[in-house]
Amino acid sequence: MKFEITPGVDWVGKIDWELRKFHGEEYSTHRGSSYNAYLVRDEKTALIDTVWSPFAKEFVNNLDKEIDLNQIDYVIANHAEMDHSGALPFLMHRIPDKPVYCTANGLKSLKGHYHKDWNFQVVKTGDKLSLGKKELIFVEAMMLHWPDSMMEYLTGDAILFSNDAFGQHIATEHMFNDLVDQSELFEEATKYYANILTPFSPLVTKKINEVVAFNLPVNFICPSHGVIWRDNPLQIAQKYLQWAADYQENQISIIYDTMWDGTRMLAEHIARGIKQADDKVTVKLFNISRRDINDVVTEVFKSKAILLGSPTINKGILNAMSALIEMITGLKFKKKKAAAFGCYGWSGESVKILTDHLSKAGFEMIGDGFKAMWQPGDEALAQALAFGKDFAGKV
Ligand code: FEO
């Protein structure tokens, strides 16, 4: 499959309808994904990125039907992660002498992945590659989201090939932003930002401002996953600037795990207390062991405050909660408030453990948390409700 973006520029990637887990098991892709590669034809021809290795043969065979591979003059490798570089070995086997353009870090990561001495050409921000009437201008995008990441701008057609930035994990036959369901598009774009780009937010702001300062027109933003932004393409850059500015909505998320429903009952009463104190705030409850962890992380991203709850087991916390804590610690959320709660029978360490983890993860803690011994009765549930009210008043 291929389709035209504008005359001389074609999408030649792979739509992966079946993908449900990405990065191993790290990222859920409920709507599949696509690996976007682009063929730019002028007097010279450039191929921008490839696809994930399981589709390498299919990709190169399709490309071979579209163009004599020997007519590809330049191969651009924006990023060595295998969802984009995975077909390079198969492709370069066919055209071994063609130059491969990448950043200095890309040289290291591509060699580190494939152990090949292809004809690498290292580029940096501002370097230009003439294709004839148009040229590609390279922009290094270090840590967006790997040290090797790179984008390029195609003059004439005014296209920004942004690699992972501005992507979304969506499989669709409608590969332009104006043709898909907008709520699905922004749900996936938000999830992508929350789960992948949050720790790099200061760099996101810096890089977008740097690109905007070039004052170049942008007709299309072509990311390496999901749909191409052609209708008001800069809307996604504006969204990124909002998301990078320690984004939050008027939402409190209560995330818990429970063994015999005691901690669930606390969660529900805390939620009731919050709503009694503030009927405008959105309160959402998530049982982390029954929910998709990446979707919950997205809700944390949207929240101004979170409450984590776990009963105590073996002087610790339940393991689904441990996985969430590991993830939100790595994502380095900022300017969010938090507290912990949970039931216990004997020793009751869980609330302190959660509080310590949240504090180390950069959350501003509101108090020492709330814990209830044994199965919560009327008194403990009333206290949980009061705890929720108090929390709402402090966030
Ligand atoms: Fe889509 Fe960082 O690879």
mmCIF file of C-alpha atoms and ligand atoms in Angstrom:
data_model
loop_
_atom_site.group_PDB
_atom_site.id
_atom_site.type_symbol
_atom_site.label_atom_id
_atom_site.label_comp_id
_atom_site.label_asym_id
_atom_site.label_seq_id
_atom_site.Cartn_x
_atom_site.Cartn_y
_atom_site.Cartn_z
ATOM 1 C CA MET A 1 0.000 0.000 0.000
ATOM 2 C CA LYS A 2 1.081 3.556 -0.705
ATOM 3 C CA PHE A 3 -0.680 6.860 -1.007
ATOM 4 C CA GLU A 4 0.186 10.357 -2.149
ATOM 5 C CA ILE A 5 0.547 13.138 0.402
ATOM 6 C CA THR A 6 1.278 15.766 -2.215
ATOM 7 C CA PRO A 7 2.731 15.349 -5.717
ATOM 8 C CA GLY A 8 6.242 13.906 -5.335
ATOM 9 C CA VAL A 9 5.764 12.800 -1.745
ATOM 10 C CA ASP A 10 4.280 9.368 -1.001
ATOM 11 C CA TRP A 11 3.625 7.401 2.171
ATOM 12 C CA VAL A 12 5.173 3.948 1.742
ATOM 13 C CA GLY A 13 4.946 2.542 5.277
ATOM 14 C CA LYS A 14 2.998 -0.248 6.944
ATOM 15 C CA ILE A 15 -0.329 -0.117 8.782
ATOM 16 C CA ASP A 16 -0.279 -2.645 11.631
ATOM 17 C CA TRP A 17 -3.908 -3.421 12.428
ATOM 18 C CA GLU A 18 -3.019 -6.272 14.783
ATOM 19 C CA LEU A 19 -0.591 -4.533 17.121
ATOM 20 C CA ARG A 20 -1.873 -4.546 20.710
ATOM 21 C CA LYS A 21 1.391 -4.231 22.656
ATOM 22 C CA PHE A 22 4.327 -2.039 21.752
ATOM 23 C CA HIS A 23 7.828 -1.728 23.272
ATOM 24 C CA GLY A 24 7.509 -5.404 24.228
ATOM 25 C CA GLU A 25 4.629 -5.341 26.712
ATOM 26 C CA GLU A 26 5.285 -1.767 27.844
ATOM 27 C CA TYR A 27 2.689 0.172 25.854
ATOM 28 C CA SER A 28 -0.861 -0.883 24.960
ATOM 29 C CA THR A 29 -2.019 -0.091 21.437
ATOM 30 C CA HIS A 30 -5.777 -0.702 21.498
ATOM 31 C CA ARG A 31 -6.174 0.756 18.031
ATOM 32 C CA GLY A 32 -3.072 -0.759 16.380
ATOM 33 C CA SER A 33 -0.463 1.523 14.842
ATOM 34 C CA SER A 34 1.396 2.365 11.675
ATOM 35 C CA TYR A 35 5.076 2.645 10.834
ATOM 36 C CA ASN A 36 5.278 5.570 8.462
ATOM 37 C CA ALA A 37 7.968 5.754 5.793
ATOM 38 C CA TYR A 38 8.018 8.403 3.097
ATOM 39 C CA LEU A 39 9.384 8.568 -0.420
ATOM 40 C CA VAL A 40 10.284 12.045 -1.653
ATOM 41 C CA ARG A 41 10.923 12.334 -5.392
ATOM 42 C CA ASP A 42 12.487 15.358 -7.050
ATOM 43 C CA GLU A 43 15.560 15.261 -9.302
ATOM 44 C CA LYS A 44 16.927 13.044 -6.535
ATOM 45 C CA THR A 45 14.934 10.600 -4.439
ATOM 46 C CA ALA A 46 15.035 10.232 -0.668
ATOM 47 C CA LEU A 47 13.487 7.509 1.460
ATOM 48 C CA ILE A 48 12.635 8.707 4.962
ATOM 49 C CA ASP A 49 12.615 5.905 7.558
ATOM 50 C CA THR A 50 11.498 2.317 7.131
ATOM 51 C CA VAL A 51 9.236 -0.015 9.180
ATOM 52 C CA TRP A 52 9.423 -2.535 12.012
ATOM 53 C CA SER A 53 11.537 -5.601 11.228
ATOM 54 C CA PRO A 54 8.675 -8.197 11.033
ATOM 55 C CA PHE A 55 7.423 -6.234 8.013
ATOM 56 C CA ALA A 56 10.869 -5.674 6.433
ATOM 57 C CA LYS A 57 10.420 -8.058 3.534
ATOM 58 C CA GLU A 58 6.894 -6.835 2.769
ATOM 59 C CA PHE A 59 8.089 -3.225 2.961
ATOM 60 C CA VAL A 60 11.019 -3.683 0.593
ATOM 61 C CA ASN A 61 8.959 -5.778 -1.838
ATOM 62 C CA ASN A 62 6.283 -3.074 -1.948
ATOM 63 C CA LEU A 63 8.901 -0.370 -2.350
ATOM 64 C CA ASP A 64 10.457 -2.359 -5.172
ATOM 65 C CA LYS A 65 7.121 -2.233 -7.021
ATOM 66 C CA GLU A 66 6.921 1.523 -6.499
ATOM 67 C CA ILE A 67 10.452 2.431 -7.539
ATOM 68 C CA ASP A 68 13.584 0.739 -8.831
ATOM 69 C CA LEU A 69 15.480 0.592 -5.511
ATOM 70 C CA ASN A 70 18.631 1.757 -7.266
ATOM 71 C CA GLN A 71 16.862 5.029 -7.988
ATOM 72 C CA ILE A 72 16.764 5.812 -4.278
ATOM 73 C CA ASP A 73 19.618 8.281 -3.850
ATOM 74 C CA TYR A 74 19.412 8.921 -0.121
ATOM 75 C CA VAL A 75 18.183 6.919 2.845
ATOM 76 C CA ILE A 76 17.250 9.025 5.872
ATOM 77 C CA ALA A 77 17.308 7.208 9.224
ATOM 78 C CA ASN A 78 15.702 9.561 11.720
ATOM 79 C CA HIS A 79 15.865 7.163 14.664
ATOM 80 C CA ALA A 80 17.327 3.716 15.287
ATOM 81 C CA GLU A 81 14.452 2.288 17.310
ATOM 82 C CA MET A 82 13.467 -0.849 15.456
ATOM 83 C CA ASP A 83 9.932 0.189 14.590
ATOM 84 C CA HIS A 84 11.506 2.628 12.112
ATOM 85 C CA SER A 85 14.906 1.184 11.297
ATOM 86 C CA GLY A 86 13.939 -2.492 11.363
ATOM 87 C CA ALA A 87 13.808 -2.869 7.581
ATOM 88 C CA LEU A 88 17.152 -1.155 7.004
ATOM 89 C CA PRO A 89 19.244 -4.366 6.921
ATOM 90 C CA PHE A 90 16.933 -5.918 4.336
ATOM 91 C CA LEU A 91 16.855 -2.704 2.295
ATOM 92 C CA MET A 92 20.581 -2.021 2.522
ATOM 93 C CA HIS A 93 21.307 -5.554 1.431
ATOM 94 C CA ARG A 94 19.707 -4.519 -1.863
ATOM 95 C CA ILE A 95 21.330 -1.061 -2.112
ATOM 96 C CA PRO A 96 24.479 -1.407 0.016
ATOM 97 C CA ASP A 97 26.323 1.694 -1.214
ATOM 98 C CA LYS A 98 23.563 4.268 -0.850
ATOM 99 C CA PRO A 99 24.221 6.944 1.762
ATOM 100 C CA VAL A 100 22.360 6.693 5.066
ATOM 101 C CA TYR A 101 21.781 10.091 6.695
ATOM 102 C CA CYS A 102 21.561 10.210 10.480
ATOM 103 C CA THR A 103 22.716 12.220 13.497
ATOM 104 C CA ALA A 104 26.021 11.577 15.279
ATOM 105 C CA ASN A 105 24.065 9.690 17.928
ATOM 106 C CA GLY A 106 22.204 7.875 15.162
ATOM 107 C CA LEU A 107 25.513 6.613 13.859
ATOM 108 C CA LYS A 108 26.172 5.030 17.260
ATOM 109 C CA SER A 109 22.684 3.596 17.717
ATOM 110 C CA LEU A 110 22.362 2.275 14.157
ATOM 111 C CA LYS A 111 25.760 0.616 14.404
ATOM 112 C CA GLY A 112 24.805 -0.640 17.858
ATOM 113 C CA HIS A 113 21.672 -2.245 16.486
ATOM 114 C CA TYR A 114 22.852 -3.661 13.175
ATOM 115 C CA HIS A 115 26.670 -3.804 13.365
ATOM 116 C CA LYS A 116 27.004 -2.707 9.750
ATOM 117 C CA ASP A 117 29.308 -0.183 8.120
ATOM 118 C CA TRP A 118 26.818 1.342 5.752
ATOM 119 C CA ASN A 119 27.715 4.566 3.959
ATOM 120 C CA PHE A 120 26.714 6.744 6.921
ATOM 121 C CA GLN A 121 26.498 10.505 6.446
ATOM 122 C CA VAL A 122 26.270 12.351 9.744
ATOM 123 C CA VAL A 123 24.193 15.539 9.736
ATOM 124 C CA LYS A 124 23.363 18.214 12.280
ATOM 125 C CA THR A 125 20.724 20.907 12.672
ATOM 126 C CA GLY A 126 20.664 23.256 9.683
ATOM 127 C CA ASP A 127 22.454 20.908 7.278
ATOM 128 C CA LYS A 128 20.722 20.742 3.906
ATOM 129 C CA LEU A 129 20.380 18.003 1.349
ATOM 130 C CA SER A 130 19.381 19.172 -2.116
ATOM 131 C CA LEU A 131 16.906 16.977 -3.965
ATOM 132 C CA GLY A 132 16.813 19.301 -7.008
ATOM 133 C CA LYS A 133 14.179 22.006 -6.754
ATOM 134 C CA LYS A 134 13.496 21.161 -3.111
ATOM 135 C CA GLU A 135 15.794 20.461 -0.231
ATOM 136 C CA LEU A 136 15.651 18.656 3.068
ATOM 137 C CA ILE A 137 16.780 20.667 6.086
ATOM 138 C CA PHE A 138 17.782 18.482 9.031
ATOM 139 C CA VAL A 139 16.829 19.267 12.614
ATOM 140 C CA GLU A 140 18.365 17.241 15.438
ATOM 141 C CA ALA A 141 15.781 16.387 18.081
ATOM 142 C CA MET A 142 17.884 14.889 20.827
ATOM 143 C CA MET A 143 15.772 13.083 23.473
ATOM 144 C CA LEU A 144 12.559 13.469 21.488
ATOM 145 C CA HIS A 145 12.600 10.770 22.406
ATOM 146 C CA TRP A 146 16.007 9.116 21.933
ATOM 147 C CA PRO A 147 19.457 10.722 21.801
ATOM 148 C CA ASP A 148 19.539 9.960 18.064
ATOM 149 C CA SER A 149 16.156 11.421 17.098
ATOM 150 C CA MET A 150 16.021 13.698 14.070
ATOM 151 C CA MET A 151 13.429 15.498 11.951
ATOM 152 C CA GLU A 152 13.648 17.198 8.593
ATOM 153 C CA TYR A 153 11.798 19.935 6.781
ATOM 154 C CA LEU A 154 11.119 19.683 3.047
ATOM 155 C CA THR A 155 11.186 23.068 1.357
ATOM 156 C CA GLY A 156 8.664 23.792 -1.366
ATOM 157 C CA ASP A 157 6.050 21.389 -0.056
ATOM 158 C CA ALA A 158 6.554 22.714 3.485
ATOM 159 C CA ILE A 159 6.495 19.315 5.156
ATOM 160 C CA LEU A 160 7.949 18.558 8.570
ATOM 161 C CA PHE A 161 8.905 14.895 8.878
ATOM 162 C CA SER A 162 8.826 14.714 12.648
ATOM 163 C CA ASN A 163 9.549 11.048 13.363
ATOM 164 C CA ASP A 164 8.066 9.954 16.728
ATOM 165 C CA ALA A 165 7.056 13.461 17.817
ATOM 166 C CA PHE A 166 3.382 14.240 17.079
ATOM 167 C CA GLY A 167 2.617 10.561 16.442
ATOM 168 C CA GLN A 168 -0.252 8.429 17.675
ATOM 169 C CA HIS A 169 -0.745 4.681 17.761
ATOM 170 C CA ILE A 170 -3.692 4.336 15.409
ATOM 171 C CA ALA A 171 -4.300 1.964 12.510
ATOM 172 C CA THR A 172 -6.692 3.526 10.037
ATOM 173 C CA GLU A 173 -7.322 3.546 6.318
ATOM 174 C CA HIS A 174 -7.836 7.321 6.613
ATOM 175 C CA MET A 175 -4.309 8.534 7.124
ATOM 176 C CA PHE A 176 -5.007 12.264 7.492
ATOM 177 C CA ASN A 177 -6.036 14.029 10.680
ATOM 178 C CA ASP A 178 -9.176 15.577 9.222
ATOM 179 C CA LEU A 179 -10.551 12.185 8.150
ATOM 180 C CA VAL A 180 -10.525 10.371 11.495
ATOM 181 C CA ASP A 181 -12.633 10.572 14.639
ATOM 182 C CA GLN A 182 -11.217 13.565 16.511
ATOM 183 C CA SER A 183 -11.835 12.191 19.997
ATOM 184 C CA GLU A 184 -10.022 8.945 19.115
ATOM 185 C CA LEU A 185 -7.175 10.901 17.520
ATOM 186 C CA PHE A 186 -6.619 13.145 20.506
ATOM 187 C CA GLU A 187 -7.107 10.300 22.981
ATOM 188 C CA GLU A 188 -4.256 8.431 21.293
ATOM 189 C CA ALA A 189 -2.087 11.536 20.825
ATOM 190 C CA THR A 190 -2.511 12.372 24.529
ATOM 191 C CA LYS A 191 -1.728 8.814 25.593
ATOM 192 C CA TYR A 192 1.373 8.854 23.380
ATOM 193 C CA TYR A 193 2.600 12.112 24.903
ATOM 194 C CA ALA A 194 1.775 11.053 28.466
ATOM 195 C CA ASN A 195 3.477 7.666 28.246
ATOM 196 C CA ILE A 196 6.467 8.508 26.063
ATOM 197 C CA LEU A 197 7.268 12.204 26.036
ATOM 198 C CA THR A 198 6.360 13.480 29.524
ATOM 199 C CA PRO A 199 9.895 13.176 30.969
ATOM 200 C CA PHE A 200 11.247 15.235 28.071
ATOM 201 C CA SER A 201 8.734 18.088 28.335
ATOM 202 C CA PRO A 202 11.321 20.878 28.801
ATOM 203 C CA LEU A 203 13.051 19.700 25.616
ATOM 204 C CA VAL A 204 9.708 19.523 23.774
ATOM 205 C CA THR A 205 9.066 23.187 24.548
ATOM 206 C CA LYS A 206 12.585 24.189 23.541
ATOM 207 C CA LYS A 207 12.527 22.257 20.273
ATOM 208 C CA ILE A 208 9.092 23.482 19.169
ATOM 209 C CA ASN A 209 10.080 27.086 19.883
ATOM 210 C CA GLU A 210 13.315 26.533 17.954
ATOM 211 C CA VAL A 211 11.440 25.216 14.912
ATOM 212 C CA VAL A 212 8.772 27.949 15.127
ATOM 213 C CA ALA A 213 11.565 30.564 15.187
ATOM 214 C CA PHE A 214 12.594 29.482 11.664
ATOM 215 C CA ASN A 215 9.283 31.063 10.633
ATOM 216 C CA LEU A 216 8.765 28.511 7.894
ATOM 217 C CA PRO A 217 5.349 27.585 6.524
ATOM 218 C CA VAL A 218 4.137 24.112 7.498
ATOM 219 C CA ASN A 219 1.575 22.449 5.235
ATOM 220 C CA PHE A 220 1.964 18.944 6.647
ATOM 221 C CA ILE A 221 3.448 17.313 9.711
ATOM 222 C CA CYS A 222 4.307 13.722 8.872
ATOM 223 C CA PRO A 223 5.060 11.700 12.014
ATOM 224 C CA SER A 224 6.327 8.139 12.050
ATOM 225 C CA HIS A 225 3.163 6.703 13.658
ATOM 226 C CA GLY A 226 -0.488 7.283 12.899
ATOM 227 C CA VAL A 227 -2.134 9.974 10.853
ATOM 228 C CA ILE A 228 -0.543 12.864 8.984
ATOM 229 C CA TRP A 229 -1.467 16.325 10.201
ATOM 230 C CA ARG A 230 -2.637 18.356 7.192
ATOM 231 C CA ASP A 231 -5.672 20.223 8.563
ATOM 232 C CA ASN A 232 -4.207 23.001 10.713
ATOM 233 C CA PRO A 233 -1.048 20.907 11.173
ATOM 234 C CA LEU A 234 0.399 23.171 13.841
ATOM 235 C CA GLN A 235 -2.512 22.353 16.157
ATOM 236 C CA ILE A 236 -0.591 19.326 17.391
ATOM 237 C CA ALA A 237 2.501 21.462 18.067
ATOM 238 C CA GLN A 238 0.300 23.836 20.059
ATOM 239 C CA LYS A 239 -1.116 20.872 21.979
ATOM 240 C CA TYR A 240 2.425 19.678 22.713
ATOM 241 C CA LEU A 241 3.291 23.104 24.118
ATOM 242 C CA GLN A 242 0.258 22.853 26.441
ATOM 243 C CA TRP A 243 1.088 19.293 27.446
ATOM 244 C CA ALA A 244 4.742 20.166 28.038
ATOM 245 C CA ALA A 245 3.753 22.964 30.439
ATOM 246 C CA ASP A 246 3.025 20.579 33.360
ATOM 247 C CA TYR A 247 -0.425 19.900 31.961
ATOM 248 C CA GLN A 248 -3.388 19.246 34.222
ATOM 249 C CA GLU A 249 -7.158 19.328 34.099
ATOM 250 C CA ASN A 250 -9.558 19.807 36.979
ATOM 251 C CA GLN A 251 -9.420 16.088 37.708
ATOM 252 C CA ILE A 252 -8.535 13.921 40.688
ATOM 253 C CA SER A 253 -7.792 10.246 40.003
ATOM 254 C CA ILE A 254 -8.166 7.653 42.726
ATOM 255 C CA ILE A 255 -6.142 4.587 41.800
ATOM 256 C CA TYR A 256 -6.218 1.551 44.027
ATOM 257 C CA ASP A 257 -5.833 -2.167 44.233
ATOM 258 C CA THR A 258 -7.812 -4.285 46.649
ATOM 259 C CA MET A 259 -7.844 -7.851 47.994
ATOM 260 C CA TRP A 260 -11.212 -8.185 49.770
ATOM 261 C CA ASP A 261 -12.803 -4.867 48.787
ATOM 262 C CA GLY A 262 -11.769 -2.922 51.907
ATOM 263 C CA THR A 263 -9.465 -0.544 50.014
ATOM 264 C CA ARG A 264 -12.078 -0.270 47.225
ATOM 265 C CA MET A 265 -14.656 0.844 49.803
ATOM 266 C CA LEU A 266 -12.217 3.440 51.114
ATOM 267 C CA ALA A 267 -11.610 4.652 47.545
ATOM 268 C CA GLU A 268 -15.307 5.067 46.885
ATOM 269 C CA HIS A 269 -15.888 6.967 50.129
ATOM 270 C CA ILE A 270 -12.887 9.207 49.515
ATOM 271 C CA ALA A 271 -14.368 9.952 46.074
ATOM 272 C CA ARG A 272 -17.709 10.809 47.686
ATOM 273 C CA GLY A 273 -15.963 13.144 50.124
ATOM 274 C CA ILE A 274 -14.137 14.923 47.307
ATOM 275 C CA LYS A 275 -17.390 15.452 45.399
ATOM 276 C CA GLN A 276 -19.129 16.759 48.537
ATOM 277 C CA ALA A 277 -16.373 19.323 48.952
ATOM 278 C CA ASP A 278 -16.089 20.255 45.268
ATOM 279 C CA ASP A 279 -18.833 19.356 42.834
ATOM 280 C CA LYS A 280 -16.931 20.843 39.877
ATOM 281 C CA VAL A 281 -13.907 18.554 40.023
ATOM 282 C CA THR A 282 -13.905 15.366 37.928
ATOM 283 C CA VAL A 283 -13.205 12.342 40.110
ATOM 284 C CA LYS A 284 -12.279 9.050 38.460
ATOM 285 C CA LEU A 285 -11.650 5.696 40.130
ATOM 286 C CA PHE A 286 -9.388 2.998 38.712
ATOM 287 C CA ASN A 287 -8.701 -0.471 40.031
ATOM 288 C CA ILE A 288 -5.162 -0.752 38.716
ATOM 289 C CA SER A 289 -5.187 -4.540 38.555
ATOM 290 C CA ARG A 290 -8.232 -4.433 36.262
ATOM 291 C CA ARG A 291 -7.280 -1.509 34.073
ATOM 292 C CA ASP A 292 -4.752 -0.948 31.350
ATOM 293 C CA ILE A 293 -1.718 0.653 32.967
ATOM 294 C CA ASN A 294 -0.987 3.030 30.058
ATOM 295 C CA ASP A 295 -4.562 4.287 30.094
ATOM 296 C CA VAL A 296 -4.253 4.910 33.835
ATOM 297 C CA VAL A 297 -0.940 6.742 33.304
ATOM 298 C CA THR A 298 -2.766 8.966 30.791
ATOM 299 C CA GLU A 299 -5.320 9.777 33.494
ATOM 300 C CA VAL A 300 -2.507 10.611 35.915
ATOM 301 C CA PHE A 301 -1.127 12.943 33.229
ATOM 302 C CA LYS A 302 -4.516 14.702 33.044
ATOM 303 C CA SER A 303 -4.981 14.939 36.825
ATOM 304 C CA LYS A 304 -4.099 17.807 39.142
ATOM 305 C CA ALA A 305 -3.933 15.320 42.012
ATOM 306 C CA ILE A 306 -3.977 11.567 42.568
ATOM 307 C CA LEU A 307 -4.672 9.238 45.461
ATOM 308 C CA LEU A 308 -3.042 5.821 45.486
ATOM 309 C CA GLY A 309 -4.503 3.029 47.600
ATOM 310 C CA SER A 310 -3.285 -0.448 48.448
ATOM 311 C CA PRO A 311 -3.825 -2.837 51.304
ATOM 312 C CA THR A 312 -0.728 -4.088 53.102
ATOM 313 C CA ILE A 313 0.522 -7.517 52.094
ATOM 314 C CA ASN A 314 3.735 -9.053 53.407
ATOM 315 C CA LYS A 315 4.665 -5.595 54.772
ATOM 316 C CA GLY A 316 4.408 -4.195 51.239
ATOM 317 C CA ILE A 317 1.901 -3.203 48.550
ATOM 318 C CA LEU A 318 0.108 -5.135 45.835
ATOM 319 C CA ASN A 319 2.184 -5.737 42.738
ATOM 320 C CA ALA A 320 -0.039 -3.996 40.162
ATOM 321 C CA MET A 321 0.417 -0.823 42.220
ATOM 322 C CA SER A 322 4.192 -1.365 42.256
ATOM 323 C CA ALA A 323 4.212 -1.438 38.452
ATOM 324 C CA LEU A 324 2.248 1.821 38.285
ATOM 325 C CA ILE A 325 4.613 3.502 40.732
ATOM 326 C CA GLU A 326 7.614 2.402 38.700
ATOM 327 C CA MET A 327 6.047 3.908 35.610
ATOM 328 C CA ILE A 328 4.956 7.238 37.090
ATOM 329 C CA THR A 329 8.328 7.660 38.796
ATOM 330 C CA GLY A 330 10.116 7.347 35.443
ATOM 331 C CA LEU A 331 7.745 9.773 33.750
ATOM 332 C CA LYS A 332 8.708 12.592 36.149
ATOM 333 C CA PHE A 333 5.306 14.275 36.458
ATOM 334 C CA LYS A 334 5.499 17.777 37.896
ATOM 335 C CA LYS A 335 3.204 20.055 39.916
ATOM 336 C CA LYS A 336 0.779 17.316 40.904
ATOM 337 C CA LYS A 337 -0.463 16.652 44.426
ATOM 338 C CA ALA A 338 -1.018 13.263 45.989
ATOM 339 C CA ALA A 339 -1.914 11.224 49.036
ATOM 340 C CA ALA A 340 -2.125 7.519 49.921
ATOM 341 C CA PHE A 341 -4.636 5.246 51.625
ATOM 342 C CA GLY A 342 -5.253 1.584 52.309
ATOM 343 C CA CYS A 343 -6.563 -1.142 54.593
ATOM 344 C CA TYR A 344 -4.465 -3.413 56.743
ATOM 345 C CA GLY A 345 -4.778 -6.242 59.226
ATOM 346 C CA TRP A 346 -1.534 -6.461 61.178
ATOM 347 C CA SER A 347 1.351 -4.129 60.482
ATOM 348 C CA GLY A 348 -0.079 -1.635 57.934
ATOM 349 C CA GLU A 349 2.984 -0.398 56.079
ATOM 350 C CA SER A 350 1.302 0.200 52.703
ATOM 351 C CA VAL A 351 0.279 3.828 53.222
ATOM 352 C CA LYS A 352 3.757 4.888 54.277
ATOM 353 C CA ILE A 353 5.318 2.952 51.402
ATOM 354 C CA LEU A 354 2.997 4.627 48.898
ATOM 355 C CA THR A 355 3.592 8.043 50.461
ATOM 356 C CA ASP A 356 7.368 7.609 50.270
ATOM 357 C CA HIS A 357 7.230 6.449 46.656
ATOM 358 C CA LEU A 358 4.977 9.307 45.582
ATOM 359 C CA SER A 359 7.176 11.828 47.329
ATOM 360 C CA LYS A 360 10.298 10.458 45.644
ATOM 361 C CA ALA A 361 8.449 10.533 42.307
ATOM 362 C CA GLY A 362 8.050 14.313 42.689
ATOM 363 C CA PHE A 363 4.434 14.566 43.854
ATOM 364 C CA GLU A 364 3.573 17.171 46.480
ATOM 365 C CA MET A 365 2.186 15.116 49.348
ATOM 366 C CA ILE A 366 -0.968 16.251 51.121
ATOM 367 C CA GLY A 367 -0.629 14.758 54.589
ATOM 368 C CA ASP A 368 0.485 11.323 55.723
ATOM 369 C CA GLY A 369 -2.414 9.436 54.172
ATOM 370 C CA PHE A 370 -5.312 7.449 55.579
ATOM 371 C CA LYS A 371 -5.389 3.863 56.737
ATOM 372 C CA ALA A 372 -8.090 1.666 58.205
ATOM 373 C CA MET A 373 -7.618 -1.569 60.160
ATOM 374 C CA TRP A 374 -9.497 -4.700 59.084
ATOM 375 C CA GLN A 375 -12.565 -4.346 56.912
ATOM 376 C CA PRO A 376 -13.724 -0.717 57.134
ATOM 377 C CA GLY A 377 -16.940 -0.265 59.111
ATOM 378 C CA ASP A 378 -19.177 2.789 59.342
ATOM 379 C CA GLU A 379 -16.679 4.771 61.388
ATOM 380 C CA ALA A 380 -13.741 4.107 59.054
ATOM 381 C CA LEU A 381 -15.879 4.869 55.996
ATOM 382 C CA ALA A 382 -16.984 8.161 57.536
ATOM 383 C CA GLN A 383 -13.331 8.960 58.189
ATOM 384 C CA ALA A 384 -12.484 8.095 54.578
ATOM 385 C CA LEU A 385 -15.204 10.482 53.416
ATOM 386 C CA ALA A 386 -13.806 13.203 55.681
ATOM 387 C CA PHE A 387 -10.307 12.453 54.364
ATOM 388 C CA GLY A 388 -11.604 12.954 50.806
ATOM 389 C CA LYS A 389 -13.231 16.267 51.769
ATOM 390 C CA ASP A 390 -10.061 17.471 53.409
ATOM 391 C CA PHE A 391 -7.965 16.400 50.401
ATOM 392 C CA ALA A 392 -10.265 18.241 47.992
ATOM 393 C CA GLY A 393 -9.896 21.392 50.062
ATOM 394 C CA LYS A 394 -6.110 21.239 49.798
ATOM 395 C CA VAL A 395 -5.612 20.614 46.091
HETATM 396 FE FE1 FEO B 1 8.444 4.880 17.105
HETATM 397 FE FE2 FEO B 1 10.973 5.618 19.179
HETATM 398 O O1 FEO B 1 10.102 4.648 17.877
#
